[in-house]
Every structure is written in structure tokens, then in C-alpha cells.
Tab-separated table of C-alpha atoms and ligand atoms in Angstrom:
chain	number	residue	atom	x	y	z
M	136	PRO	CA	-34.359	-9.157	33.171
M	137	SER	CA	-32.280	-7.221	30.678
M	138	ALA	CA	-29.977	-8.256	27.859
M	139	GLN	CA	-27.072	-6.631	26.049
M	140	ILE	CA	-27.958	-7.987	22.633
M	141	GLY	CA	-30.902	-9.731	21.029
M	142	VAL	CA	-30.768	-12.435	18.390
M	143	THR	CA	-33.781	-13.096	16.201
M	144	GLY	CA	-33.656	-16.130	13.927
M	145	LEU	CA	-32.298	-19.140	15.745
M	146	ALA	CA	-31.643	-21.616	12.952
M	147	THR	CA	-28.108	-23.028	12.959
M	148	MET	CA	-26.151	-19.817	12.420
M	149	GLY	CA	-28.234	-17.643	14.758
M	150	HIS	CA	-28.326	-20.390	17.376
M	151	ASN	CA	-24.553	-20.767	17.339
M	152	LEU	CA	-23.814	-17.039	17.332
M	153	ALA	CA	-26.158	-16.591	20.298
M	154	ARG	CA	-24.285	-19.309	22.194
M	155	ASN	CA	-20.939	-17.812	21.204
M	156	LEU	CA	-22.055	-14.416	22.579
M	157	ALA	CA	-23.318	-15.959	25.817
M	158	ARG	CA	-20.131	-17.965	26.288
M	159	HIS	CA	-18.214	-14.704	26.099
M	160	GLY	CA	-20.212	-13.274	28.976
M	161	PHE	CA	-22.802	-11.223	27.081
M	162	SER	CA	-26.430	-11.518	28.085
M	163	VAL	CA	-28.450	-12.544	25.037
M	164	ALA	CA	-32.160	-12.147	24.427
M	165	LEU	CA	-33.491	-14.934	22.220
M	166	HIS	CA	-36.295	-14.566	19.702
M	167	ASN	CA	-37.570	-16.717	16.878
M	168	ARG	CA	-40.740	-16.735	14.782
M	169	THR	CA	-41.542	-20.206	16.075
M	170	GLN	CA	-41.019	-20.437	19.806
M	171	GLU	CA	-39.665	-24.014	19.789
M	172	ARG	CA	-36.210	-22.884	18.676
M	173	VAL	CA	-35.993	-20.484	21.629
M	174	ASP	CA	-37.079	-23.122	24.096
M	175	ALA	CA	-34.760	-25.750	22.631
M	176	LEU	CA	-31.730	-23.481	22.883
M	177	VAL	CA	-32.460	-22.616	26.502
M	178	ALA	CA	-33.143	-26.268	27.358
M	179	GLN	CA	-29.975	-27.591	25.729
M	180	HIS	CA	-27.475	-24.798	26.373
M	181	GLY	CA	-29.049	-22.557	29.003
M	182	ASP	CA	-26.122	-23.203	31.340
M	183	GLU	CA	-23.566	-21.686	28.941
M	184	GLY	CA	-24.406	-18.094	29.875
M	185	THR	CA	-27.217	-15.615	30.408
M	186	PHE	CA	-30.109	-16.097	28.019
M	187	VAL	CA	-33.333	-14.102	28.123
M	188	PRO	CA	-36.021	-15.886	26.125
M	189	VAL	CA	-38.742	-13.654	24.674
M	190	SER	CA	-41.808	-14.428	22.607
M	191	SER	CA	-42.391	-11.243	20.613
M	192	LEU	CA	-40.408	-8.408	19.081
M	193	GLU	CA	-42.134	-6.002	21.493
M	194	GLU	CA	-40.850	-8.042	24.384
M	195	LEU	CA	-37.422	-8.153	22.747
M	196	ALA	CA	-37.345	-4.351	22.584
M	197	ALA	CA	-38.470	-4.144	26.194
M	198	VAL	CA	-35.649	-6.290	27.590
M	199	LEU	CA	-32.730	-4.780	25.655
M	200	GLU	CA	-30.294	-2.220	27.039
M	201	ARG	CA	-30.117	1.101	25.102
M	202	PRO	CA	-29.032	1.613	22.457
M	203	ARG	CA	-30.652	-1.681	21.576
M	204	ARG	CA	-28.668	-4.134	19.525
M	205	VAL	CA	-30.530	-6.765	17.526
M	206	LEU	CA	-28.775	-9.382	15.443
M	207	VAL	CA	-31.032	-10.607	12.640
M	208	MET	CA	-30.211	-14.147	11.477
M	209	VAL	CA	-33.227	-15.037	9.363
M	210	LYS	CA	-33.308	-16.349	5.817
M	211	ALA	CA	-31.761	-13.938	3.286
M	212	GLY	CA	-34.088	-12.029	0.952
M	213	PRO	CA	-37.761	-11.169	1.618
M	214	ALA	CA	-37.731	-12.749	5.109
M	215	THR	CA	-34.926	-10.402	6.146
M	216	ASP	CA	-36.863	-7.407	4.789
M	217	ALA	CA	-39.986	-8.500	6.645
M	218	VAL	CA	-38.186	-8.918	9.956
M	219	ILE	CA	-36.337	-5.602	9.568
M	220	ASP	CA	-39.670	-3.879	8.890
M	221	ASP	CA	-41.204	-5.407	12.002
M	222	LEU	CA	-38.183	-4.446	14.055
M	223	ALA	CA	-38.325	-0.872	12.830
M	224	GLY	CA	-41.803	-0.719	14.360
M	225	VAL	CA	-40.592	-1.571	17.868
M	226	LEU	CA	-37.170	0.107	17.941
M	227	GLU	CA	-36.213	3.739	18.573
M	228	PRO	CA	-33.761	6.167	16.980
M	229	GLY	CA	-30.200	5.267	17.903
M	230	ASP	CA	-30.881	1.532	18.099
M	231	ILE	CA	-28.770	-0.796	15.993
M	232	VAL	CA	-29.988	-3.568	13.699
M	233	ILE	CA	-27.366	-6.049	12.529
M	234	ASP	CA	-27.958	-8.338	9.553
M	235	GLY	CA	-25.541	-11.224	9.971
M	236	GLY	CA	-27.018	-13.216	7.099
M	237	ASN	CA	-25.681	-13.719	3.601
M	238	ALA	CA	-27.234	-10.591	2.095
M	239	HIS	CA	-26.279	-9.111	-1.251
M	240	PHE	CA	-24.407	-5.879	-0.521
M	241	ALA	CA	-26.804	-3.905	-2.726
M	242	ASP	CA	-29.699	-5.014	-0.481
M	243	THR	CA	-27.657	-3.953	2.529
M	244	ARG	CA	-27.100	-0.513	1.006
M	245	ARG	CA	-30.826	-0.175	0.384
M	246	ARG	CA	-31.784	-1.317	3.912
M	247	GLU	CA	-29.211	0.937	5.515
M	248	ALA	CA	-30.561	3.974	3.691
M	249	ALA	CA	-34.183	3.126	4.551
M	250	LEU	CA	-33.483	2.649	8.274
M	251	LYS	CA	-31.342	5.764	8.454
M	252	GLU	CA	-34.487	7.794	7.715
M	253	LYS	CA	-35.945	6.408	10.940
M	254	GLY	CA	-32.728	7.090	12.857
M	255	ILE	CA	-32.020	3.383	13.176
M	256	ARG	CA	-28.440	2.376	12.538
M	257	PHE	CA	-28.143	-0.642	10.292
M	258	PHE	CA	-25.182	-2.953	10.053
M	259	GLY	CA	-24.541	-5.493	7.319
M	260	VAL	CA	-22.151	-8.026	8.769
M	261	GLY	CA	-20.464	-10.747	6.781
M	262	VAL	CA	-19.925	-13.853	8.879
M	263	SER	CA	-17.698	-16.569	7.476
M	264	GLY	CA	-16.824	-19.926	8.909
M	265	GLY	CA	-20.040	-21.873	8.726
M	266	GLU	CA	-21.738	-23.494	11.708
M	267	GLU	CA	-18.535	-24.369	13.432
M	268	GLY	CA	-17.130	-20.866	13.017
M	269	ALA	CA	-20.321	-19.248	14.280
M	270	LEU	CA	-19.992	-21.195	17.518
M	271	ASN	CA	-16.243	-21.117	18.076
M	272	GLY	CA	-15.030	-18.031	16.240
M	273	PRO	CA	-15.896	-16.848	12.744
M	274	SER	CA	-14.282	-14.181	10.604
M	275	ILE	CA	-16.541	-11.135	10.886
M	276	MET	CA	-16.843	-8.310	8.333
M	277	PRO	CA	-19.014	-5.467	9.702
M	278	GLY	CA	-20.256	-2.645	7.482
M	279	GLY	CA	-22.255	0.344	8.684
M	280	ASP	CA	-21.975	3.604	10.544
M	281	ARG	CA	-18.471	3.960	11.999
M	282	GLU	CA	-19.645	5.517	15.237
M	283	ALA	CA	-22.261	2.833	15.784
M	284	TYR	CA	-19.491	0.290	15.408
M	285	GLN	CA	-18.149	1.389	18.792
M	286	ALA	CA	-21.274	-0.113	20.347
M	287	LEU	CA	-20.699	-3.426	18.570
M	288	ALA	CA	-16.939	-3.804	18.547
M	289	PRO	CA	-16.529	-5.330	22.026
M	290	MET	CA	-19.037	-8.075	21.253
M	291	LEU	CA	-18.083	-8.837	17.663
M	292	GLU	CA	-14.368	-8.792	18.368
M	293	ALA	CA	-14.820	-11.071	21.389
M	294	ILE	CA	-16.733	-13.754	19.502
M	295	ALA	CA	-14.533	-13.660	16.378
M	296	ALA	CA	-11.711	-16.101	15.706
M	297	GLN	CA	-8.434	-14.892	17.181
M	298	VAL	CA	-5.062	-15.212	15.437
M	299	GLY	CA	-2.031	-14.424	17.571
M	300	GLY	CA	-4.203	-12.322	19.873
M	301	THR	CA	-5.745	-10.314	17.006
M	302	PRO	CA	-9.485	-10.716	16.437
M	303	CYS	CA	-10.632	-11.687	12.935
M	304	CYS	CA	-13.053	-8.769	12.941
M	305	THR	CA	-12.547	-5.144	12.033
M	306	TYR	CA	-14.700	-2.276	10.829
M	307	ILE	CA	-14.810	-2.559	7.030
M	308	GLY	CA	-16.678	0.551	5.894
M	309	PRO	CA	-20.127	2.136	5.506
M	310	ASP	CA	-23.408	0.500	4.430
M	311	GLY	CA	-22.758	-2.530	2.182
M	312	ALA	CA	-18.963	-2.694	2.576
M	313	GLY	CA	-19.022	-5.626	5.005
M	314	HIS	CA	-21.297	-7.777	2.888
M	315	PHE	CA	-19.300	-6.770	-0.195
M	316	VAL	CA	-16.087	-8.047	1.372
M	317	LYS	CA	-17.843	-11.254	2.429
M	318	MET	CA	-18.987	-11.711	-1.155
M	319	VAL	CA	-15.438	-11.253	-2.472
M	320	HIS	CA	-14.249	-13.754	0.129
M	321	ASN	CA	-16.627	-16.321	-1.296
M	322	GLY	CA	-15.572	-15.550	-4.862
M	323	ILE	CA	-11.934	-16.077	-3.943
M	324	GLU	CA	-12.948	-19.292	-2.216
M	325	TYR	CA	-14.465	-20.558	-5.480
M	326	ALA	CA	-11.242	-19.753	-7.350
M	327	ASP	CA	-8.996	-21.345	-4.728
M	328	MET	CA	-11.060	-24.557	-4.687
M	329	GLN	CA	-11.046	-24.782	-8.482
M	330	LEU	CA	-7.249	-24.338	-8.613
M	331	ILE	CA	-6.672	-27.018	-5.992
M	332	ALA	CA	-9.001	-29.308	-7.934
M	333	GLU	CA	-7.036	-28.689	-11.155
M	334	ALA	CA	-3.765	-29.488	-9.384
M	335	TYR	CA	-5.282	-32.756	-8.153
M	336	ASP	CA	-6.649	-33.569	-11.599
M	337	LEU	CA	-3.248	-33.043	-13.225
M	338	LEU	CA	-1.452	-35.165	-10.655
M	339	ARG	CA	-4.082	-37.876	-10.905
M	340	SER	CA	-3.975	-37.846	-14.722
M	341	ALA	CA	-0.202	-37.870	-15.033
M	342	LEU	CA	0.889	-40.088	-12.158
M	343	ASP	CA	-0.036	-43.660	-11.417
M	344	GLU	CA	-0.983	-42.832	-7.837
M	345	THR	CA	-4.080	-43.260	-5.718
M	346	PRO	CA	-6.007	-40.395	-4.127
M	347	ALA	CA	-4.559	-41.412	-0.765
M	348	GLN	CA	-1.028	-41.187	-2.175
M	349	LEU	CA	-1.835	-37.801	-3.678
M	350	ALA	CA	-3.131	-36.714	-0.279
M	351	ASP	CA	0.474	-37.052	0.891
M	352	VAL	CA	1.563	-34.582	-1.798
M	353	PHE	CA	-0.989	-32.033	-0.597
M	354	GLU	CA	0.027	-32.698	2.989
M	355	THR	CA	3.623	-31.834	2.120
M	356	TRP	CA	2.453	-28.685	0.351
M	357	ASN	CA	0.543	-27.758	3.469
M	358	SER	CA	3.799	-27.251	5.328
M	359	GLY	CA	4.913	-24.507	2.902
M	360	ASP	CA	3.561	-21.348	1.246
M	361	LEU	CA	0.307	-23.103	0.374
M	362	GLU	CA	-0.575	-23.894	3.989
M	363	SER	CA	-4.306	-23.310	4.313
M	364	PHE	CA	-7.583	-24.702	5.515
M	365	LEU	CA	-8.570	-25.610	1.952
M	366	ILE	CA	-5.407	-27.685	1.380
M	367	GLU	CA	-5.902	-29.292	4.786
M	368	ILE	CA	-9.426	-30.431	3.964
M	369	THR	CA	-8.252	-31.546	0.511
M	370	VAL	CA	-5.932	-33.991	2.275
M	371	ARG	CA	-8.836	-35.286	4.354
M	372	VAL	CA	-11.170	-35.665	1.380
M	373	LEU	CA	-8.523	-37.480	-0.699
M	374	ARG	CA	-7.738	-39.890	2.153
M	375	HIS	CA	-11.358	-40.634	2.826
M	376	VAL	CA	-12.501	-44.130	1.856
M	377	ASP	CA	-16.112	-44.882	0.990
M	378	GLY	CA	-17.568	-47.177	3.641
M	379	ALA	CA	-19.955	-48.976	1.308
M	380	THR	CA	-17.544	-49.883	-1.496
M	381	GLY	CA	-14.062	-49.489	-0.031
M	382	ARG	CA	-13.216	-47.251	-2.974
M	383	PRO	CA	-11.612	-43.799	-2.681
M	384	PHE	CA	-14.389	-41.407	-1.668
M	385	VAL	CA	-13.609	-38.954	-4.525
M	386	ASP	CA	-14.266	-41.728	-7.013
M	387	VAL	CA	-17.802	-42.431	-5.800
M	388	VAL	CA	-18.941	-38.807	-5.713
M	389	VAL	CA	-20.822	-37.509	-8.792
M	390	ASP	CA	-18.493	-35.005	-10.465
M	391	GLU	CA	-20.970	-32.134	-10.799
M	392	ALA	CA	-20.143	-29.159	-8.577
M	393	GLU	CA	-23.086	-27.239	-7.184
M	394	GLN	CA	-23.292	-23.631	-6.090
M	395	LYS	CA	-25.453	-21.399	-3.986
M	396	GLY	CA	-24.795	-18.160	-5.834
M	397	THR	CA	-22.197	-16.048	-4.073
M	398	GLY	CA	-19.662	-16.813	-6.820
M	399	LEU	CA	-22.227	-15.600	-9.313
M	400	TRP	CA	-22.756	-12.379	-7.324
M	401	THR	CA	-19.029	-11.751	-7.226
M	402	VAL	CA	-18.646	-12.139	-10.969
M	403	GLN	CA	-21.764	-10.071	-11.741
M	404	THR	CA	-20.473	-7.298	-9.512
M	405	ALA	CA	-16.995	-7.480	-11.003
M	406	LEU	CA	-18.450	-7.142	-14.484
M	407	GLU	CA	-20.327	-4.037	-13.371
M	408	LEU	CA	-17.217	-2.590	-11.744
M	409	GLY	CA	-15.141	-3.458	-14.816
M	410	VAL	CA	-12.654	-5.515	-12.799
M	411	PRO	CA	-11.322	-8.608	-14.589
M	412	VAL	CA	-11.810	-11.431	-12.084
M	413	SER	CA	-11.110	-14.149	-14.624
M	414	GLY	CA	-9.956	-16.592	-11.930
M	415	ILE	CA	-13.246	-16.371	-10.052
M	416	ALA	CA	-15.293	-16.367	-13.247
M	417	GLU	CA	-13.513	-19.470	-14.576
M	418	ALA	CA	-14.215	-21.216	-11.295
M	419	VAL	CA	-17.923	-20.415	-11.519
M	420	PHE	CA	-18.008	-21.483	-15.170
M	421	ALA	CA	-16.070	-24.678	-14.417
M	422	ARG	CA	-18.761	-25.677	-11.905
M	423	GLY	CA	-21.296	-24.895	-14.604
M	424	VAL	CA	-19.572	-27.109	-17.171
M	425	SER	CA	-19.315	-29.938	-14.667
M	426	SER	CA	-23.076	-29.772	-14.103
M	427	HIS	CA	-23.974	-29.954	-17.783
M	428	SER	CA	-24.130	-33.708	-17.630
M	429	GLY	CA	-26.170	-34.110	-20.797
M	430	GLN	CA	-23.699	-32.249	-22.951
M	431	ARG	CA	-20.761	-33.951	-21.259
M	432	GLU	CA	-22.270	-37.360	-21.953
M	433	ARG	CA	-22.723	-36.640	-25.641
M	434	ALA	CA	-19.317	-34.941	-26.007
M	435	ARG	CA	-17.538	-37.907	-24.418
M	436	GLY	CA	-18.384	-40.210	-27.303
M	437	LEU	CA	-18.049	-37.603	-30.019
M	438	LEU	CA	-15.259	-35.075	-29.546
M	439	PRO	CA	-11.682	-36.305	-30.017
M	440	GLY	CA	-8.610	-35.529	-27.926
M	441	PRO	CA	-5.170	-36.923	-27.129
M	442	ALA	CA	-5.056	-40.468	-25.748
M	443	GLY	CA	-3.081	-41.665	-22.762
M	444	ARG	CA	-1.611	-39.993	-19.715
M	445	PRO	CA	0.295	-36.715	-19.806
M	446	HIS	CA	3.922	-37.793	-20.162
M	447	VAL	CA	6.112	-37.040	-17.158
M	448	ASP	CA	9.819	-38.000	-16.957
M	449	ASP	CA	10.633	-36.844	-13.480
M	450	ARG	CA	7.799	-37.374	-11.024
M	451	ASP	CA	9.142	-35.141	-8.240
M	452	ALA	CA	10.015	-32.298	-10.606
M	453	PHE	CA	6.505	-32.467	-12.050
M	454	VAL	CA	4.916	-32.351	-8.609
M	455	GLU	CA	7.010	-29.287	-7.806
M	456	ASP	CA	5.977	-27.663	-11.101
M	457	VAL	CA	2.319	-28.218	-10.265
M	458	ARG	CA	2.845	-26.722	-6.818
M	459	LYS	CA	4.380	-23.613	-8.330
M	460	ALA	CA	1.646	-23.343	-10.961
M	461	LEU	CA	-0.971	-23.617	-8.218
M	462	TYR	CA	0.698	-20.935	-6.145
M	463	ALA	CA	1.085	-18.527	-9.064
M	464	SER	CA	-2.517	-19.050	-10.200
M	465	LYS	CA	-3.766	-18.573	-6.671
M	466	LEU	CA	-1.820	-15.354	-6.415
M	467	VAL	CA	-3.545	-14.070	-9.556
M	468	ALA	CA	-6.998	-15.028	-8.224
M	469	TYR	CA	-6.381	-13.233	-4.929
M	470	ALA	CA	-4.910	-10.208	-6.702
M	471	GLN	CA	-8.080	-10.002	-8.795
M	472	GLY	CA	-10.342	-10.342	-5.753
M	473	PHE	CA	-8.489	-7.624	-3.846
M	474	ASP	CA	-8.681	-5.474	-6.967
M	475	MET	CA	-12.477	-5.538	-6.611
M	476	MET	CA	-12.144	-3.834	-3.244
M	477	ARG	CA	-9.985	-1.076	-4.706
M	478	SER	CA	-12.551	-0.513	-7.413
M	479	ALA	CA	-15.496	-0.608	-4.971
M	480	ASN	CA	-13.749	2.052	-2.870
M	481	GLU	CA	-13.833	4.322	-5.895
M	482	ARG	CA	-17.369	3.457	-6.927
M	483	TYR	CA	-19.046	3.606	-3.516
M	484	GLY	CA	-16.818	6.086	-1.713
M	485	TRP	CA	-15.620	3.431	0.735
M	486	ASP	CA	-12.153	3.155	2.195
M	487	ILE	CA	-11.799	-0.593	2.604
M	488	ASP	CA	-8.328	-1.274	3.994
M	489	ARG	CA	-7.191	-4.331	2.081
M	490	GLY	CA	-4.418	-5.103	4.561
M	491	ALA	CA	-7.001	-5.164	7.351
M	492	VAL	CA	-9.193	-7.493	5.293
M	493	ALA	CA	-6.254	-9.887	4.815
M	494	THR	CA	-5.706	-9.733	8.573
M	495	ILE	CA	-9.258	-10.757	9.490
M	496	TRP	CA	-9.302	-13.541	6.892
M	497	ARG	CA	-6.385	-15.269	8.610
M	498	GLY	CA	-8.714	-17.153	10.931
M	499	GLY	CA	-12.291	-18.370	11.160
M	500	CYS	CA	-13.102	-18.311	7.441
M	501	ILE	CA	-12.800	-20.863	4.656
M	502	ILE	CA	-9.859	-19.211	2.882
M	503	ARG	CA	-7.790	-18.834	6.067
M	504	ALA	CA	-4.161	-19.407	5.164
M	505	ARG	CA	-0.573	-18.526	5.818
M	506	PHE	CA	-0.656	-16.700	2.484
M	507	LEU	CA	-2.869	-13.981	4.015
M	508	ASP	CA	-0.001	-12.905	6.271
M	509	ARG	CA	2.015	-12.247	3.110
M	510	ILE	CA	-0.882	-10.228	1.673
M	511	ARG	CA	-1.183	-8.191	4.858
M	512	GLU	CA	2.564	-7.481	4.719
M	513	ALA	CA	2.277	-6.425	1.093
M	514	TYR	CA	-0.351	-3.800	1.975
M	515	ASP	CA	1.702	-2.756	5.020
M	516	ARG	CA	4.522	-1.986	2.618
M	517	GLU	CA	2.276	-0.071	0.235
M	518	ARG	CA	-1.278	0.718	1.321
M	519	GLU	CA	-2.524	1.568	-2.164
M	520	LEU	CA	-0.659	-1.204	-3.978
M	521	PRO	CA	-2.387	-1.378	-7.401
M	522	SER	CA	-1.983	-5.162	-7.691
M	523	LEU	CA	-0.684	-7.805	-5.316
M	524	LEU	CA	1.446	-9.083	-8.189
M	525	PHE	CA	3.622	-5.947	-7.819
M	526	ASP	CA	4.629	-6.593	-4.228
M	527	ALA	CA	8.285	-7.635	-4.054
M	528	TYR	CA	7.534	-10.894	-2.220
M	529	PHE	CA	4.918	-11.993	-4.730
M	530	THR	CA	6.865	-10.766	-7.751
M	531	GLN	CA	9.698	-13.010	-6.596
M	532	ALA	CA	7.289	-15.954	-6.367
M	533	LEU	CA	6.295	-15.274	-9.984
M	534	VAL	CA	9.938	-15.000	-11.058
M	535	ASP	CA	10.543	-18.381	-9.402
M	536	GLY	CA	7.359	-19.984	-10.662
M	537	GLN	CA	6.477	-18.726	-14.102
M	538	GLU	CA	8.479	-21.271	-16.081
M	539	ALA	CA	6.964	-24.138	-14.119
M	540	TRP	CA	3.520	-22.575	-14.610
M	541	ARG	CA	4.036	-22.516	-18.386
M	542	ARG	CA	5.272	-26.125	-18.447
M	543	VAL	CA	2.230	-27.258	-16.495
M	544	VAL	CA	-0.279	-25.397	-18.656
M	545	SER	CA	1.492	-26.617	-21.833
M	546	LEU	CA	1.503	-30.227	-20.692
M	547	ALA	CA	-2.117	-30.062	-19.591
M	548	THR	CA	-3.215	-28.498	-22.850
M	549	ALA	CA	-1.212	-30.915	-24.992
M	550	SER	CA	-2.622	-33.868	-23.049
M	551	GLY	CA	-6.222	-32.726	-22.985
M	552	VAL	CA	-6.516	-32.123	-19.240
M	553	PRO	CA	-8.758	-29.085	-18.671
M	554	VAL	CA	-7.078	-26.417	-16.544
M	555	PRO	CA	-9.275	-23.326	-17.004
M	556	GLY	CA	-8.107	-21.781	-13.732
M	557	PHE	CA	-4.378	-22.291	-14.319
M	558	SER	CA	-4.482	-21.225	-17.957
M	559	SER	CA	-6.702	-18.172	-17.544
M	560	ALA	CA	-4.568	-16.972	-14.641
M	561	LEU	CA	-1.488	-17.334	-16.836
M	562	ALA	CA	-3.215	-15.495	-19.687
M	563	TYR	CA	-4.083	-12.649	-17.309
M	564	TYR	CA	-0.471	-12.536	-16.158
M	565	ASP	CA	0.858	-12.415	-19.703
M	566	ALA	CA	-1.698	-9.799	-20.754
M	567	LEU	CA	-0.690	-7.556	-17.856
M	568	ARG	CA	2.993	-7.789	-18.719
M	569	ALA	CA	2.692	-7.547	-22.521
M	570	ASP	CA	4.412	-4.659	-24.334
M	571	ARG	CA	1.562	-4.354	-26.809
M	572	LEU	CA	-1.861	-5.951	-26.739
M	573	PRO	CA	-4.028	-6.649	-29.769
M	574	ALA	CA	-6.522	-4.231	-28.215
M	575	ALA	CA	-5.124	-1.844	-30.834
M	576	LEU	CA	-6.614	-4.047	-33.552
M	577	ILE	CA	-9.940	-4.110	-31.727
M	578	GLN	CA	-9.922	-0.316	-31.582
M	579	GLY	CA	-9.332	-0.271	-35.336
M	580	GLN	CA	-12.263	-2.645	-35.906
M	581	ARG	CA	-14.498	-0.527	-33.684
M	582	ASP	CA	-13.536	2.613	-35.497
M	583	LEU	CA	-14.128	1.001	-38.884
M	584	PHE	CA	-17.602	-0.383	-38.282
M	585	GLY	CA	-18.888	2.137	-35.771
M	586	ALA	CA	-16.711	5.263	-35.974
M	587	HIS	CA	-15.980	4.730	-32.289
M	588	THR	CA	-12.611	6.563	-32.644
M	589	TYR	CA	-9.202	5.627	-31.278
M	590	ARG	CA	-6.296	7.322	-29.554
M	591	ARG	CA	-2.814	7.461	-31.074
M	592	VAL	CA	0.495	6.494	-29.467
M	593	ASP	CA	2.240	9.624	-30.772
M	594	ARG	CA	-0.107	12.518	-29.947
M	595	PRO	CA	-3.152	13.273	-27.788
M	596	GLY	CA	-6.743	13.417	-29.011
M	597	SER	CA	-9.419	11.104	-30.461
M	598	PHE	CA	-9.309	10.152	-34.098
M	599	HIS	CA	-11.408	8.547	-36.801
M	600	ALA	CA	-9.596	7.022	-39.774
M	601	GLY	CA	-10.752	7.656	-43.313
M	602	TRP	CA	-12.105	4.175	-43.991
M	603	SER	CA	-14.098	5.431	-46.936
M	604	GLY	CA	-13.869	8.510	-49.056
M	605	ASP	CA	-10.546	10.261	-49.308
M	606	GLY	CA	-8.773	8.172	-46.659
M	607	GLN	CA	-7.959	11.185	-44.505
M	608	GLU	CA	-7.763	10.745	-40.720
M	609	GLU	CA	-9.820	13.305	-38.846
M	610	GLU	CA	-9.622	14.436	-35.272
M	611	ARG	CA	-12.920	14.053	-33.398
G	775	2AM	P1	-38.633	-20.311	11.905
G	775	2AM	O1	-37.801	-21.112	12.865
G	775	2AM	O2	-39.858	-19.792	12.513
G	775	2AM	O3	-38.854	-21.025	10.613
G	775	2AM	C1	-33.903	-19.656	9.033
G	775	2AM	O4	-34.930	-20.106	8.201
G	775	2AM	C2	-34.448	-18.776	10.133
G	775	2AM	O5	-35.179	-17.688	9.577
G	775	2AM	C3	-35.397	-19.479	11.080
G	775	2AM	O6	-35.137	-19.003	12.365
G	775	2AM	C4	-36.751	-19.032	10.576
G	775	2AM	O7	-37.771	-19.017	11.571
G	775	2AM	C5	-36.453	-17.624	10.168
G	775	2AM	N1	-37.421	-17.100	9.222
G	775	2AM	C6	-37.596	-17.459	7.931
G	775	2AM	N2	-38.559	-16.733	7.341
G	775	2AM	C7	-38.997	-15.848	8.281
G	775	2AM	C8	-39.969	-14.803	8.275
G	775	2AM	N3	-40.672	-14.502	7.171
G	775	2AM	N4	-40.153	-14.128	9.436
G	775	2AM	C9	-39.453	-14.421	10.536
G	775	2AM	N5	-38.510	-15.372	10.598
G	775	2AM	C10	-38.285	-16.080	9.486
């Protein structure tokens, strides 16, 4: 028997991707460290396509068509390194190893370089959409050698989600570019979730309405610019009633948000690249604050704030203000995330096409949304657009929304409702558009205590002011 692709690592994601491949007519060799997973897949789903079970990596290499293609779906980290090492021992130059796990892009860059020395072509592939997506169509972000991609494209594009006949999979760039884009996707997801949560919190604080009633608000929003998977599931969560108590589900869940670390990676990377991703960072920090239960407990009885609900005269106008504030803040968060890709292109010599990324995020992944069509159009209009905020469509949304955004942040702040996502997005917006920033003062401070020099508005050069001595400015 022979197979067109092998999958090693048949836990949920590997299992479902293997089935997805088989359902699309590809013959799939199945391997797993413990044989039971192979046998179980064949027993339960063997009729869905052509599976070739194998019991060693040697056997896997023997049954695969050349160049061999092996999708590695084992635990991220040392396990992935171990399996890649073992594979390198049984593969030949020209073969392709694909890591479809949640690897850090720096690890992918390292692995790609190491395998290249052996002539093995390594792909780091971001796969978004969870279990369900893996089986029925994820968003796929492949990074690696462009020529090798030709040998993968038919398979990856077939199993990806499809939107209007376009697969949610496209070549992203060399080495770590695919996993980088997946990481940014997750960072944006953190920001989007935080902003939706702030909108809910404001509505809940200001209006005398139940979560189920507020679900109707989000449902209405879901028929406009905000239409997205995340708003859709927000409606479902808010409508959900706890079986045991009959209370709204959101009220029985402990309000401490957990995280697995991709938000952290995004922010760490952004700091290194020097890209201000305040929206993503605030979202990561907000989860952190929520989890500091000890400090929250003590603060609750100690630190004062305004009493009572935020005061709202016109309920419908307020709801519309919150919608606009959410949209504007979301726009900032996405603009910041896409800015990371621009910066990574410079740093790593990639050529990530941001319009193409928006296109493949329209389906299969967690942040899939109507909004991504607008982003794709923005990059169609100007491929090297420096910020999404400068695209005519989005600028208009900010013209229409900025007053509402300010009212919402003001009301929240005055009433003591925390809106770190909304307010930091607005601060970023105002900093970008400011005539003068107090950075000039900071430059003066730096020059005074450390002779770090400053530039002048009226002539070129670097200068150091005469803070001591004769007070004469000198050019440095
Ligand atoms: P297992 O079924 O034998 O545990 C997710 O944990 C997947 O990664 C599983 O398929 C698991 O195999 C595999 N895995 C984890 N650590 C591994 C390792 N060191 N070598 C090979 N496979 C590993």
C-alpha cells in the first residue's frame, strides 16, 4: 500500500486533520507513538477514505509517495523536536516535514534551518479553528520553502475552510512566517474577546437588563459591521442558562480568565519588534488582573469608587454608542496586529501579504468575520498601507464613531467601570493623531540625566543642551 501523506500524532487535532484529508480523497498513512490511537481511528472512521496504518516511522517512510509528506501533530515543544529528529533519520533529501502544531515561530525558524542542512524541507503551518475546524475546514497558514509549497497546496487548500469558493489557506512566507501569522491571529483574538466583554460589562452595568436581554443586543449587532463568530458565540453564552441553578450561565462562572500563552507570545514579540500592540497587551493584562483573586478580594473592601449605575438617559442611543466604541476599538486592535506583520516583513525579510492573510481568516478560524472582507479590500486598494486606520472605509468609521467612543470611555471612567481595551485603543488613536506629543519632554529628561541627545524641529543633527556649565547647546 502507498499513501500520499502521513500524519504522526493522532490526538484530537491530528486525528481530525487525518480524517479531513481522507474525506477529501487523499490516502493517509497513520502513525502514533502509542498504537491504540491508530487502531481506534481506523476502527471508528476507516470507511471515510483510504487509511494506511503503520507502526513505526521506518514503515511510515516506506509507504509514502516521494517526495514524502509527513504532518507532525504532536505536543508542542520538546516532543515536536524529538519527533522531527526521529523523522530526519528515516527521510531523504527533498522530503517535506510539516509541523501543524502550535509552535512558536522562533522554534519553527530554528527547525527549518536545521532540517535544511539535511535537504529536508520543513513547513511550519498555523492551523486555526480548533477540533471542529480541523475536521471540517480550518484556516491554514503555511510557512516554508515556496517551491515545496507546490507539493502541499492541493492538499492544504482542499481541507481548508472555503469562503465563496476561495480556500482559507495561502502560502504565507518562508520559515516561521506561517506560525508567526497564527500567533498574531491569536493575539487579535484576545483583543477582540476583551473588547466584546467590555461592551457587555458596560451594558450590564448601565442597563437594568438580563444577560438574555443583552444577548438580543449582540444578536442585532451581528447583522451589521460587527458580524463575526465571536459575536455569535457571545449571544449563545449570554442566553445560556445554568441547569443546576436556573441562573444566567455567565453569573455562575468564576470571573477569572485563563490563558495558554499565545497572547503572551504575541505581546513579547511585539515588544521586541517595537510595535505598539496596546490592544492585545491590555487584553492579556486584563486576564491577568481578573486572575489575581487575592488582590481583588482585598481591594473590593478597601479602595473607593463611584456608587450606583452609570447614568444613561436614552437607552437606545447608549447601546448605539457602545456599538460604535466597540467597532472603533476593534479596528485599532486589528490595525495593531496587522502592523506586526509589516514589521516582521522588515525584520525577517518576509513578504507577508496582509490582504491575503485577511482573506484566509474569513473562514475556519476564531476571528472569522465580515470585517475581514473590509480589511482585504483596504489592502487591495493599497498593498503597503501603513495602518488600517488610514483606509478610507475605516477612516470614515472613525469619523462616524469617535464621538460615541469618547462618550462611552468618559461614562465608563466616571462610573468606575473598567474598560482597559476601549480606553487604551482611544489613547492610541489620539496619540497617533496628535500634533505634538509630550515625547519632546521625555527627550529633554533623557538628555538632562543621561546626555542622550535630542533632535530639533528647526534643523538637522543631534544636540545636547547645556544643563550645567555655561548653558550652551552643543551639536553631538
Ligand atoms: P501518545 O498518543 O503516544 O501519547 C498529543 O499529546 C500527541 O502527541 C499524542 O499523539 C502523543 O502520543 C504525541 N506525543 C507526545 N509526546 C510525544 C513524544 N515525545 N514522542 C512522540 N509522540 C508524542
